[in-house]
Amino acid sequence: MNAGPQPMPLLSQVPPQEPLSCCGAEESCGDPLAQPFVLGAVDTPAGPVPQVGGELSRADHRGTLRVRLGFGRHDYKVVPGLYALNRPTPDSPVLVSANYKLSFDHLRREAHDLDAWLLVLDTKGVNVWCAAGKGTMGTAELAGRVRSSGLERVVSHRKLILPQLAAPGVAAHLVKKHCGFGVSYGPVLAQDLSAFLAAGMKADPAMRRVSFPLRARTVLVPVELTQVLLVYLWLLPIVLVLAGLGGLVSGLGFWSAMAGAGLRAVGAMLLAALAGAVASPILLPWLPGRAFSLKGLWPGLAGAALLWGLWPGAADAELLAWCLAVPALSSFLAMNFTGASTYTSLSGVKKEMRRAVPLQIAATALGLGLWVYALVAA
Amino acid sequence: MPALRYLKDVVSLKAAPELCLGCGLCVEVCPQGVLALVDKRVVVADRDACMECGACMTNCPAEALWVEAGVGCAQAVLNSAFGRKGNACCCVAEPRAPQQGLQTSLDAAPRRKSSGCC
């Protein structure tokens, strides 16, 4: 989070009625017109409104790829406020979104054929659904943003279209009371917006349901994998050094133990990452069990079986160690995928964690003990 | 593809049909098809599908629905157990109280503890 002093925007670029319209108290305040994806400005009775198009530039695509890989996604933001998508008129619909740039880009790409006003809330750079869960995509922020943007002077109607997944944070009946604008919940997916508008702001039941198809799960895999690999950056060197030290004790020698049991440990841990953070999300519906920790056990056990076949020369204690640790690690990583999934409840996650975490810790500790024993006894 | 269903009999959702005004907004905002209107009163039609997001409770003008709303995220539960307080993404998993009105939400907004996870 950028906490440093921010340049104040020029007064001429800010609607005179609301000099600090774009920022909350602690949030950095940028010039909305200076953002690289802004094409120009549309003059309105509430002042100039930055204009965007529905086509993403190469830089936008690069940004998408970067955050999808798991880098810099906590600081990928749009300046909150009102935007014009294409050439909206006072009668055009108002679409509300979050200020995570991935969400904003997704919306303008899916709505590329519409002329609309985009009201971007300050969700601290978090996507719509998560921000609604946190309350930043909430009633107070929405009502405040409607007022500070001068929306009532820009449009002739009094209707806001919110993504359905903003509903956990927004109380539609209170929004109406506090800013005079009524809330209509649009479809879950931005791709259904045109159909929703064409049907007179009606979503069919399928548009109101969240699903979690293969494509949606797969696109989340790189972030999961990056998170594990960043931990491995410090964990794997420690394991290698431990293996070497074990070699000193057993008399095998530092380097040869590192090249043997050490490299095998690296292989086993990478395999556990593949099982828990790649195979488990992708195979999710087909893995037996409902708890994610249980689902993650199966790819982990398959990985352990593979190691047993790959390393006939390794000590039994070492193989047994990985047969405990790889499934435990895979189960833990799959359990962490609950947060990315679209259908887990907090009560359910707490219940499965009460059962799974002690077992995961016990299996990992036992595995570590066996591994050290195998090293020293080699 | 087999349907994705989470744990059975664990969800905290409660409905009070006697308070229901029959507006149907809860049915509309639920992303999992948990609720239905029968004779213009809300009923829980598919309890185990509930993910406790709290959309129905937040949008009910009659307080006819209650759920211990939160985000089903193991990382957030761990962060909260370790007392971590990130503000970026997965921070803490405290259940959210029902919205009592705008003033409450204005007061609560800056120090709200419930968390999302992305």
Tab-separated table of C-alpha atoms in Angstrom:
chain	number	residue	atom	x	y	z
A	1	MET	CA	0.000	0.000	0.000
A	2	ASN	CA	1.400	3.353	-0.983
A	3	ALA	CA	1.459	5.416	2.167
A	4	GLY	CA	3.683	8.171	0.908
A	5	PRO	CA	2.491	11.692	0.193
A	6	GLN	CA	0.449	11.920	-2.985
A	7	PRO	CA	0.307	14.898	-5.313
A	8	MET	CA	-2.992	16.722	-5.021
A	9	PRO	CA	-4.996	16.719	-8.239
A	10	LEU	CA	-5.331	20.038	-10.010
A	11	LEU	CA	-8.501	21.817	-9.006
A	12	SER	CA	-9.649	22.143	-12.599
A	13	GLN	CA	-9.742	18.381	-12.974
A	14	VAL	CA	-11.988	17.831	-9.993
A	15	PRO	CA	-15.676	18.633	-9.924
A	16	PRO	CA	-15.780	21.901	-7.955
A	17	GLN	CA	-18.613	20.659	-5.707
A	18	GLU	CA	-16.573	17.830	-4.280
A	19	PRO	CA	-12.849	18.532	-4.112
A	20	LEU	CA	-11.951	15.128	-2.640
A	21	SER	CA	-14.372	12.964	-4.540
A	22	CYS	CA	-11.912	10.267	-5.461
A	23	CYS	CA	-10.534	9.131	-2.182
A	24	GLY	CA	-11.271	7.905	1.271
A	25	ALA	CA	-9.380	9.167	4.279
A	26	GLU	CA	-6.370	6.872	4.080
A	27	GLU	CA	-6.496	6.041	0.393
A	28	SER	CA	-4.128	7.641	-2.061
A	29	CYS	CA	-5.864	10.160	-4.254
A	30	GLY	CA	-4.915	10.097	-7.891
A	31	ASP	CA	-6.036	12.073	-10.905
A	32	PRO	CA	-8.670	9.934	-12.645
A	33	LEU	CA	-7.985	11.619	-15.999
A	34	ALA	CA	-4.276	10.821	-15.880
A	35	GLN	CA	-4.792	7.033	-15.853
A	36	PRO	CA	-3.365	5.419	-19.001
A	37	PHE	CA	-6.634	3.679	-19.980
A	38	VAL	CA	-8.637	6.933	-19.948
A	39	LEU	CA	-9.289	8.119	-23.501
A	40	GLY	CA	-10.513	11.615	-22.721
A	41	ALA	CA	-13.193	13.439	-20.793
A	42	VAL	CA	-16.940	13.876	-21.253
A	43	ASP	CA	-18.377	17.203	-20.128
A	44	THR	CA	-21.310	16.897	-17.765
A	45	PRO	CA	-23.152	19.269	-15.422
A	46	ALA	CA	-21.087	17.682	-12.633
A	47	GLY	CA	-17.798	18.427	-14.384
A	48	PRO	CA	-15.547	16.450	-16.730
A	49	VAL	CA	-15.998	12.675	-16.454
A	50	PRO	CA	-13.155	10.425	-17.633
A	51	GLN	CA	-14.084	8.384	-20.687
A	52	VAL	CA	-13.044	4.801	-21.327
A	53	GLY	CA	-13.670	2.324	-24.104
A	54	GLY	CA	-14.459	-1.358	-24.115
A	55	GLU	CA	-11.251	-2.368	-25.791
A	56	LEU	CA	-8.342	-3.396	-23.597
A	57	SER	CA	-4.885	-2.214	-24.549
A	58	ARG	CA	-1.744	-4.278	-24.515
A	59	ALA	CA	-0.830	-2.720	-21.155
A	60	ASP	CA	-4.243	-3.723	-19.748
A	61	HIS	CA	-3.691	-7.312	-20.908
A	62	ARG	CA	-0.195	-7.334	-19.404
A	63	GLY	CA	-1.672	-6.156	-16.102
A	64	THR	CA	-4.313	-8.900	-16.229
A	65	LEU	CA	-1.669	-11.542	-16.855
A	66	ARG	CA	0.499	-10.220	-14.020
A	67	VAL	CA	-2.240	-10.320	-11.382
A	68	ARG	CA	-3.515	-13.676	-12.664
A	69	LEU	CA	-0.021	-15.026	-12.017
A	70	GLY	CA	-0.285	-13.677	-8.487
A	71	PHE	CA	2.003	-10.644	-8.596
A	72	GLY	CA	0.958	-7.191	-7.405
A	73	ARG	CA	-2.725	-8.040	-7.215
A	74	HIS	CA	-3.143	-6.134	-3.939
A	75	ASP	CA	-2.202	-2.881	-5.601
A	76	TYR	CA	-3.993	-2.975	-8.949
A	77	LYS	CA	-6.473	-0.157	-8.692
A	78	VAL	CA	-8.594	2.330	-10.557
A	79	VAL	CA	-9.243	5.781	-9.078
A	80	PRO	CA	-12.796	5.566	-7.678
A	81	GLY	CA	-15.507	7.786	-9.127
A	82	LEU	CA	-17.691	8.148	-12.199
A	83	TYR	CA	-16.516	7.063	-15.664
A	84	ALA	CA	-18.147	7.223	-19.074
A	85	LEU	CA	-18.079	4.027	-21.105
A	86	ASN	CA	-18.204	4.962	-24.801
A	87	ARG	CA	-20.715	7.827	-25.315
A	88	PRO	CA	-23.374	7.764	-22.614
A	89	THR	CA	-26.317	10.183	-22.450
A	90	PRO	CA	-28.313	11.267	-19.389
A	91	ASP	CA	-30.624	8.294	-20.090
A	92	SER	CA	-27.840	5.702	-20.153
A	93	PRO	CA	-27.677	3.059	-17.408
A	94	VAL	CA	-25.331	3.384	-14.435
A	95	LEU	CA	-23.251	0.262	-13.788
A	96	VAL	CA	-21.585	0.039	-10.389
A	97	SER	CA	-18.249	-1.725	-9.969
A	98	ALA	CA	-15.242	-2.188	-7.704
A	99	ASN	CA	-11.937	-0.381	-8.110
A	100	TYR	CA	-9.911	-3.571	-8.607
A	101	LYS	CA	-8.615	-2.926	-12.113
A	102	LEU	CA	-9.211	-6.537	-13.124
A	103	SER	CA	-12.923	-6.114	-12.254
A	104	PHE	CA	-13.113	-2.725	-13.985
A	105	ASP	CA	-11.422	-4.004	-17.157
A	106	HIS	CA	-13.600	-7.097	-17.181
A	107	LEU	CA	-16.744	-4.964	-16.957
A	108	ARG	CA	-15.809	-2.535	-19.731
A	109	ARG	CA	-14.723	-5.378	-22.001
A	110	GLU	CA	-17.958	-7.331	-21.483
A	111	ALA	CA	-20.034	-4.140	-21.850
A	112	HIS	CA	-18.019	-2.840	-24.819
A	113	ASP	CA	-21.103	-2.418	-27.001
A	114	LEU	CA	-22.980	-0.335	-24.411
A	115	ASP	CA	-23.024	3.375	-23.734
A	116	ALA	CA	-23.097	3.523	-19.952
A	117	TRP	CA	-21.929	5.330	-16.852
A	118	LEU	CA	-19.581	3.313	-14.660
A	119	LEU	CA	-19.645	4.229	-10.984
A	120	VAL	CA	-16.462	2.824	-9.457
A	121	LEU	CA	-16.540	2.437	-5.681
A	122	ASP	CA	-13.488	2.580	-3.454
A	123	THR	CA	-13.162	-1.107	-2.529
A	124	LYS	CA	-9.433	-0.750	-1.749
A	125	GLY	CA	-8.560	-2.576	-4.949
A	126	VAL	CA	-10.568	-5.685	-4.038
A	127	ASN	CA	-12.996	-7.406	-6.413
A	128	VAL	CA	-16.777	-7.029	-6.126
A	129	TRP	CA	-17.658	-10.220	-4.263
A	130	CYS	CA	-14.810	-10.133	-1.750
A	131	ALA	CA	-15.301	-6.424	-1.167
A	132	ALA	CA	-19.016	-7.002	-0.558
A	133	GLY	CA	-18.057	-9.646	2.011
A	134	LYS	CA	-15.713	-7.173	3.672
A	135	GLY	CA	-18.252	-4.373	3.587
A	136	THR	CA	-16.124	-1.994	1.500
A	137	MET	CA	-18.461	-2.596	-1.430
A	138	GLY	CA	-21.220	-1.463	0.866
A	139	THR	CA	-24.254	0.713	1.396
A	140	ALA	CA	-22.324	3.622	2.915
A	141	GLU	CA	-19.637	3.713	0.220
A	142	LEU	CA	-22.233	3.446	-2.553
A	143	ALA	CA	-24.517	6.185	-1.202
A	144	GLY	CA	-21.514	8.410	-0.512
A	145	ARG	CA	-20.057	7.842	-3.975
A	146	VAL	CA	-23.380	8.613	-5.657
A	147	ARG	CA	-23.450	11.946	-3.859
A	148	SER	CA	-19.785	12.855	-4.285
A	149	SER	CA	-19.823	12.061	-8.004
A	150	GLY	CA	-22.763	14.397	-8.595
A	151	LEU	CA	-24.559	11.555	-10.357
A	152	GLU	CA	-27.980	13.142	-9.916
A	153	ARG	CA	-26.828	16.003	-12.162
A	154	VAL	CA	-25.365	13.641	-14.770
A	155	VAL	CA	-28.262	11.257	-15.362
A	156	SER	CA	-31.985	11.893	-15.730
A	157	HIS	CA	-33.084	8.640	-14.086
A	158	ARG	CA	-32.569	7.361	-10.517
A	159	LYS	CA	-31.475	3.784	-11.010
A	160	LEU	CA	-28.207	1.974	-10.277
A	161	ILE	CA	-27.338	-1.437	-11.664
A	162	LEU	CA	-25.172	-3.427	-9.272
A	163	PRO	CA	-23.524	-6.747	-9.913
A	164	GLN	CA	-25.551	-9.349	-8.021
A	165	LEU	CA	-22.462	-10.362	-6.083
A	166	ALA	CA	-22.357	-6.908	-4.457
A	167	ALA	CA	-25.495	-7.869	-2.523
A	168	PRO	CA	-23.716	-9.221	0.615
A	169	GLY	CA	-22.497	-5.677	1.303
A	170	VAL	CA	-25.260	-3.493	-0.098
A	171	ALA	CA	-28.720	-3.111	1.395
A	172	ALA	CA	-30.794	-2.039	-1.608
A	173	HIS	CA	-33.623	-0.525	0.465
A	174	LEU	CA	-31.183	1.631	2.463
A	175	VAL	CA	-29.390	2.922	-0.635
A	176	LYS	CA	-32.675	4.303	-1.921
A	177	LYS	CA	-33.324	5.990	1.397
A	178	HIS	CA	-29.899	7.603	1.633
A	179	CYS	CA	-29.127	8.802	-1.877
A	180	GLY	CA	-32.414	8.651	-3.737
A	181	PHE	CA	-31.190	6.089	-6.253
A	182	GLY	CA	-32.851	2.696	-6.516
A	183	VAL	CA	-30.780	-0.464	-6.807
A	184	SER	CA	-31.338	-3.168	-9.399
A	185	TYR	CA	-29.223	-6.247	-9.079
A	186	GLY	CA	-27.839	-7.265	-12.438
A	187	PRO	CA	-26.568	-10.708	-13.377
A	188	VAL	CA	-23.700	-12.479	-11.595
A	189	LEU	CA	-21.535	-12.356	-14.711
A	190	ALA	CA	-20.813	-9.182	-16.664
A	191	GLN	CA	-21.098	-11.181	-19.888
A	192	ASP	CA	-24.884	-11.413	-19.287
A	193	LEU	CA	-25.308	-7.625	-18.913
A	194	SER	CA	-26.443	-6.981	-22.480
A	195	ALA	CA	-29.062	-9.742	-22.260
A	196	PHE	CA	-30.174	-8.395	-18.867
A	197	LEU	CA	-30.635	-4.877	-20.234
A	198	ALA	CA	-32.284	-6.088	-23.429
A	199	ALA	CA	-34.821	-8.039	-21.341
A	200	GLY	CA	-35.808	-4.850	-19.501
A	201	MET	CA	-33.475	-5.392	-16.515
A	202	LYS	CA	-34.585	-8.956	-15.942
A	203	ALA	CA	-32.161	-11.770	-15.238
A	204	ASP	CA	-33.209	-15.340	-15.855
A	205	PRO	CA	-32.522	-17.763	-12.980
A	206	ALA	CA	-29.351	-19.116	-14.581
A	207	MET	CA	-27.866	-15.607	-14.651
A	208	ARG	CA	-28.434	-15.391	-10.886
A	209	ARG	CA	-26.447	-18.507	-9.992
A	210	VAL	CA	-22.770	-18.791	-9.308
A	211	SER	CA	-21.066	-21.813	-10.798
A	212	PHE	CA	-17.483	-22.958	-10.591
A	213	PRO	CA	-16.650	-24.549	-13.938
A	214	LEU	CA	-13.297	-25.948	-15.013
A	215	ARG	CA	-12.272	-22.724	-16.725
A	216	ALA	CA	-12.966	-20.608	-13.634
A	217	ARG	CA	-11.005	-23.020	-11.436
A	218	THR	CA	-8.078	-23.285	-13.826
A	219	VAL	CA	-7.597	-19.535	-14.107
A	220	LEU	CA	-7.106	-19.425	-10.311
A	221	VAL	CA	-4.372	-22.075	-10.296
A	222	PRO	CA	-1.385	-19.791	-11.074
A	223	VAL	CA	-2.109	-17.598	-8.036
A	224	GLU	CA	-2.322	-20.673	-5.785
A	225	LEU	CA	0.913	-22.043	-7.200
A	226	THR	CA	2.745	-18.713	-6.922
A	227	GLN	CA	1.787	-18.452	-3.257
A	228	VAL	CA	3.242	-21.896	-2.500
A	229	LEU	CA	6.373	-21.346	-4.560
A	230	LEU	CA	7.080	-18.055	-2.782
A	231	VAL	CA	7.087	-19.958	0.520
A	232	TYR	CA	9.261	-22.656	-1.072
A	233	LEU	CA	11.850	-20.000	-1.972
A	234	TRP	CA	12.945	-19.996	1.665
A	235	LEU	CA	11.677	-23.410	2.732
A	236	LEU	CA	13.494	-25.505	0.116
A	237	PRO	CA	16.986	-24.110	0.874
A	238	ILE	CA	16.395	-24.913	4.558
A	239	VAL	CA	15.423	-28.493	3.674
A	240	LEU	CA	18.522	-28.861	1.461
A	241	VAL	CA	20.810	-27.621	4.230
A	242	LEU	CA	19.094	-29.932	6.745
A	243	ALA	CA	19.730	-32.879	4.408
A	244	GLY	CA	23.385	-31.862	4.132
A	245	LEU	CA	23.744	-31.582	7.913
A	246	GLY	CA	22.168	-35.038	8.238
A	247	GLY	CA	24.828	-36.297	5.853
A	248	LEU	CA	27.536	-34.942	8.162
A	249	VAL	CA	26.041	-36.882	11.060
A	250	SER	CA	25.581	-40.119	9.112
A	251	GLY	CA	29.063	-39.874	7.570
A	252	LEU	CA	27.692	-39.730	4.022
A	253	GLY	CA	29.038	-36.204	3.656
A	254	PHE	CA	27.291	-32.823	3.343
A	255	TRP	CA	27.171	-32.551	-0.436
A	256	SER	CA	26.270	-36.124	-1.284
A	257	ALA	CA	23.410	-36.129	1.236
A	258	MET	CA	22.218	-32.837	-0.181
A	259	ALA	CA	22.316	-34.244	-3.707
A	260	GLY	CA	20.517	-37.416	-2.564
A	261	ALA	CA	17.914	-37.016	0.162
A	262	GLY	CA	18.008	-33.232	-0.221
A	263	LEU	CA	17.060	-33.154	-3.892
A	264	ARG	CA	14.517	-35.919	-3.294
A	265	ALA	CA	12.934	-33.685	-0.640
A	266	VAL	CA	12.733	-30.821	-3.127
A	267	GLY	CA	11.083	-33.161	-5.635
A	268	ALA	CA	8.591	-34.462	-3.080
A	269	MET	CA	7.619	-30.979	-1.962
A	270	LEU	CA	7.177	-29.751	-5.524
A	271	LEU	CA	5.011	-32.799	-6.170
A	272	ALA	CA	2.900	-31.933	-3.101
A	273	ALA	CA	2.453	-28.399	-4.467
A	274	LEU	CA	1.306	-29.792	-7.815
A	275	ALA	CA	-1.105	-32.160	-6.068
A	276	GLY	CA	-2.615	-29.585	-3.715
A	277	ALA	CA	-2.498	-26.343	-5.681
A	278	VAL	CA	-2.897	-27.569	-9.270
A	279	ALA	CA	-4.471	-31.042	-9.435
A	280	SER	CA	-6.930	-30.497	-6.580
A	281	PRO	CA	-8.536	-27.293	-7.935
A	282	ILE	CA	-8.728	-28.666	-11.460
A	283	LEU	CA	-10.111	-32.069	-10.451
A	284	LEU	CA	-12.316	-30.622	-7.671
A	285	PRO	CA	-15.732	-32.037	-8.692
A	286	TRP	CA	-14.368	-35.514	-9.302
A	287	LEU	CA	-12.364	-35.892	-6.092
A	288	PRO	CA	-14.259	-37.927	-3.462
A	289	GLY	CA	-15.505	-36.118	-0.361
A	290	ARG	CA	-17.033	-32.721	0.301
A	291	ALA	CA	-14.370	-31.209	2.551
A	292	PHE	CA	-11.535	-29.633	0.529
A	293	SER	CA	-8.966	-31.127	2.906
A	294	LEU	CA	-10.328	-34.571	2.018
A	295	LYS	CA	-10.414	-33.810	-1.706
A	296	GLY	CA	-6.762	-32.750	-1.537
A	297	LEU	CA	-5.749	-35.996	0.120
A	298	TRP	CA	-6.284	-38.085	-3.036
A	299	PRO	CA	-3.861	-36.310	-5.398
A	300	GLY	CA	-1.408	-36.281	-2.481
A	301	LEU	CA	-1.671	-40.038	-2.023
A	302	ALA	CA	-1.240	-40.532	-5.775
A	303	GLY	CA	1.887	-38.378	-5.577
A	304	ALA	CA	3.223	-40.420	-2.665
A	305	ALA	CA	2.650	-43.658	-4.588
A	306	LEU	CA	4.517	-42.172	-7.521
A	307	LEU	CA	7.515	-41.356	-5.310
A	308	TRP	CA	7.564	-44.911	-3.966
A	309	GLY	CA	7.864	-46.136	-7.543
A	310	LEU	CA	10.407	-43.494	-8.582
A	311	TRP	CA	12.910	-43.970	-5.785
A	312	PRO	CA	13.484	-47.703	-5.232
A	313	GLY	CA	16.898	-46.925	-3.770
A	314	ALA	CA	15.680	-44.617	-1.002
A	315	ALA	CA	15.433	-45.821	2.592
A	316	ASP	CA	12.052	-47.119	3.722
A	317	ALA	CA	11.889	-44.532	6.508
A	318	GLU	CA	12.486	-41.728	4.004
A	319	LEU	CA	9.793	-43.022	1.640
A	320	LEU	CA	7.383	-43.446	4.531
A	321	ALA	CA	8.157	-39.887	5.621
A	322	TRP	CA	7.059	-38.537	2.230
A	323	CYS	CA	4.027	-40.829	2.161
A	324	LEU	CA	2.880	-38.910	5.248
A	325	ALA	CA	4.074	-35.408	4.395
A	326	VAL	CA	3.059	-35.192	0.714
A	327	PRO	CA	-0.633	-36.070	1.301
A	328	ALA	CA	-0.712	-33.806	4.394
A	329	LEU	CA	0.727	-30.880	2.452
A	330	SER	CA	-1.566	-31.507	-0.497
A	331	SER	CA	-4.568	-31.662	1.834
A	332	PHE	CA	-3.543	-28.358	3.438
A	333	LEU	CA	-3.087	-26.602	0.089
A	334	ALA	CA	-6.415	-27.894	-1.218
A	335	MET	CA	-8.060	-26.664	1.989
A	336	ASN	CA	-6.655	-23.210	1.289
A	337	PHE	CA	-8.490	-23.254	-2.041
A	338	THR	CA	-11.772	-22.849	-0.095
A	339	GLY	CA	-11.152	-19.100	-0.183
A	340	ALA	CA	-10.973	-19.044	-3.963
A	341	SER	CA	-13.957	-21.329	-4.415
A	342	THR	CA	-17.467	-20.010	-4.932
A	343	TYR	CA	-19.549	-22.222	-2.638
A	344	THR	CA	-17.905	-22.751	0.766
A	345	SER	CA	-19.399	-21.332	3.966
A	346	LEU	CA	-17.433	-20.017	6.941
A	347	SER	CA	-19.200	-22.482	9.286
A	348	GLY	CA	-18.241	-25.353	6.983
A	349	VAL	CA	-14.625	-24.242	6.630
A	350	LYS	CA	-14.271	-23.957	10.403
A	351	LYS	CA	-15.750	-27.422	10.845
A	352	GLU	CA	-13.446	-29.074	8.342
A	353	MET	CA	-10.423	-27.231	9.741
A	354	ARG	CA	-11.135	-28.438	13.287
A	355	ARG	CA	-10.832	-31.990	11.998
A	356	ALA	CA	-8.207	-31.645	9.292
A	357	VAL	CA	-5.606	-29.257	10.691
A	358	PRO	CA	-4.585	-31.448	13.680
A	359	LEU	CA	-4.232	-34.438	11.340
A	360	GLN	CA	-2.234	-32.412	8.820
A	361	ILE	CA	0.101	-31.200	11.549
A	362	ALA	CA	0.483	-34.684	13.053
A	363	ALA	CA	1.249	-36.303	9.680
A	364	THR	CA	3.738	-33.575	8.772
A	365	ALA	CA	5.498	-33.777	12.152
A	366	LEU	CA	5.687	-37.574	12.011
A	367	GLY	CA	6.961	-37.359	8.437
A	368	LEU	CA	9.618	-34.834	9.429
A	369	GLY	CA	10.710	-37.060	12.317
A	370	LEU	CA	10.999	-40.104	10.046
A	371	TRP	CA	12.872	-38.099	7.427
A	372	VAL	CA	15.426	-36.865	9.961
A	373	TYR	CA	15.776	-40.421	11.300
A	374	ALA	CA	16.387	-41.716	7.765
A	375	LEU	CA	19.004	-39.004	7.170
A	376	VAL	CA	20.938	-39.706	10.336
A	377	ALA	CA	20.690	-43.485	10.070
A	378	ALA	CA	21.691	-43.597	6.379
B	1	MET	CA	-19.525	-33.018	-14.061
B	2	PRO	CA	-20.723	-33.949	-10.560
B	3	ALA	CA	-22.336	-31.059	-8.667
B	4	LEU	CA	-20.121	-29.243	-6.205
B	5	ARG	CA	-21.700	-29.390	-2.740
B	6	TYR	CA	-20.080	-28.384	0.520
B	7	LEU	CA	-20.535	-29.936	3.980
B	8	LYS	CA	-23.952	-31.077	5.190
B	9	ASP	CA	-25.890	-29.641	8.149
B	10	VAL	CA	-23.452	-26.917	9.092
B	11	VAL	CA	-24.965	-23.672	7.849
B	12	SER	CA	-26.197	-21.010	10.294
B	13	LEU	CA	-28.999	-19.642	8.070
B	14	LYS	CA	-32.370	-19.026	9.752
B	15	ALA	CA	-35.580	-17.773	8.176
B	16	ALA	CA	-38.570	-16.236	9.930
B	17	PRO	CA	-41.395	-16.555	7.364
B	18	GLU	CA	-43.823	-14.795	9.717
B	19	LEU	CA	-41.831	-11.555	9.288
B	20	CYS	CA	-41.546	-11.897	5.505
B	21	LEU	CA	-43.111	-9.203	3.323
B	22	GLY	CA	-42.847	-11.330	0.192
B	23	CYS	CA	-40.707	-8.876	-1.809
B	24	GLY	CA	-38.543	-11.699	-3.122
B	25	LEU	CA	-35.289	-9.736	-3.106
B	26	CYS	CA	-33.590	-12.467	-1.030
B	27	VAL	CA	-34.461	-15.058	-3.672
B	28	GLU	CA	-33.048	-12.731	-6.317
B	29	VAL	CA	-29.720	-11.986	-4.631
B	30	CYS	CA	-28.921	-15.525	-3.430
B	31	PRO	CA	-26.242	-16.866	-5.793
B	32	GLN	CA	-26.854	-20.477	-4.739
B	33	GLY	CA	-30.625	-20.874	-5.088
B	34	VAL	CA	-31.067	-21.510	-1.376
B	35	LEU	CA	-34.324	-19.589	-0.862
B	36	ALA	CA	-37.755	-19.700	-2.417
B	37	LEU	CA	-41.083	-17.967	-1.909
B	38	VAL	CA	-44.007	-20.224	-1.035
B	39	ASP	CA	-47.368	-18.442	-0.657
B	40	LYS	CA	-45.439	-15.132	-0.673
B	41	ARG	CA	-43.338	-16.168	2.332
B	42	VAL	CA	-39.646	-17.052	2.318
B	43	VAL	CA	-38.627	-20.671	2.848
B	44	VAL	CA	-35.201	-22.288	2.974
B	45	ALA	CA	-35.399	-24.674	0.041
B	46	ASP	CA	-31.810	-25.907	-0.153
B	47	ARG	CA	-30.030	-25.251	3.145
B	48	ASP	CA	-26.786	-27.107	2.416
B	49	ALA	CA	-26.183	-24.968	-0.685
B	50	CYS	CA	-25.921	-21.830	1.495
B	51	MET	CA	-22.441	-20.280	1.571
B	52	GLU	CA	-23.310	-17.755	4.296
B	53	CYS	CA	-22.479	-14.741	2.146
B	54	GLY	CA	-25.190	-12.725	3.897
B	55	ALA	CA	-26.715	-11.193	0.746
B	56	CYS	CA	-30.265	-12.228	1.731
B	57	MET	CA	-29.966	-10.896	5.271
B	58	THR	CA	-28.439	-7.591	4.168
B	59	ASN	CA	-31.157	-7.013	1.581
B	60	CYS	CA	-34.155	-8.087	3.647
B	61	PRO	CA	-36.147	-4.989	4.646
B	62	ALA	CA	-38.080	-7.011	7.257
B	63	GLU	CA	-35.199	-8.782	9.035
B	64	ALA	CA	-36.806	-12.098	8.206
B	65	LEU	CA	-33.467	-13.765	7.485
B	66	TRP	CA	-30.460	-14.283	9.691
B	67	VAL	CA	-27.117	-15.857	8.955
B	68	GLU	CA	-23.729	-15.696	10.596
B	69	ALA	CA	-22.272	-14.166	7.461
B	70	GLY	CA	-18.619	-14.577	6.662
B	71	VAL	CA	-16.252	-15.781	3.997
B	72	GLY	CA	-15.542	-19.503	3.725
B	73	CYS	CA	-11.796	-19.164	3.446
B	74	ALA	CA	-9.342	-21.365	5.358
B	75	GLN	CA	-6.541	-18.824	4.933
B	76	ALA	CA	-8.694	-16.146	6.535
B	77	VAL	CA	-9.539	-18.474	9.438
B	78	LEU	CA	-5.819	-19.147	9.963
B	79	ASN	CA	-4.944	-15.450	9.725
B	80	SER	CA	-7.583	-14.675	12.282
B	81	ALA	CA	-6.336	-17.476	14.563
B	82	PHE	CA	-2.823	-16.036	14.383
B	83	GLY	CA	-4.156	-12.536	15.043
B	84	ARG	CA	-2.987	-11.186	11.700
B	85	LYS	CA	-4.737	-8.139	10.307
B	86	GLY	CA	-3.870	-7.586	6.693
B	87	ASN	CA	-6.050	-5.110	4.876
B	88	ALA	CA	-5.285	-6.373	1.403
B	89	CYS	CA	-7.047	-9.609	0.807
B	90	CYS	CA	-7.426	-12.528	3.119
B	91	CYS	CA	-7.393	-10.992	6.523
B	92	VAL	CA	-9.699	-12.196	9.209
B	93	ALA	CA	-12.797	-14.319	9.254
B	94	GLU	CA	-14.964	-12.725	11.875
B	95	PRO	CA	-18.639	-13.238	11.199
B	96	ARG	CA	-20.470	-10.152	10.074
B	97	ALA	CA	-23.365	-8.758	12.080
B	98	PRO	CA	-26.573	-7.953	10.252
B	99	GLN	CA	-26.728	-4.429	8.941
B	100	GLN	CA	-28.703	-2.269	11.358
B	101	GLY	CA	-29.000	0.732	9.109
B	102	LEU	CA	-26.762	3.128	7.326
B	103	GLN	CA	-25.527	4.930	10.405
B	104	THR	CA	-24.335	1.666	11.935
B	105	SER	CA	-22.610	0.701	8.747
B	106	LEU	CA	-21.021	4.127	8.491
B	107	ASP	CA	-19.719	3.769	12.030
B	108	ALA	CA	-18.623	0.207	11.501
B	109	ALA	CA	-17.095	0.590	8.069
B	110	PRO	CA	-13.585	1.759	8.969
B	111	ARG	CA	-12.953	-0.858	11.645
B	112	ARG	CA	-15.000	-3.672	10.209
B	113	LYS	CA	-13.269	-6.959	10.899
B	114	SER	CA	-14.988	-9.370	8.586
B	115	SER	CA	-12.963	-10.286	5.619
B	116	GLY	CA	-12.929	-11.368	2.071
B	117	CYS	CA	-10.589	-13.652	0.362
B	118	CYS	CA	-9.876	-13.648	-3.257
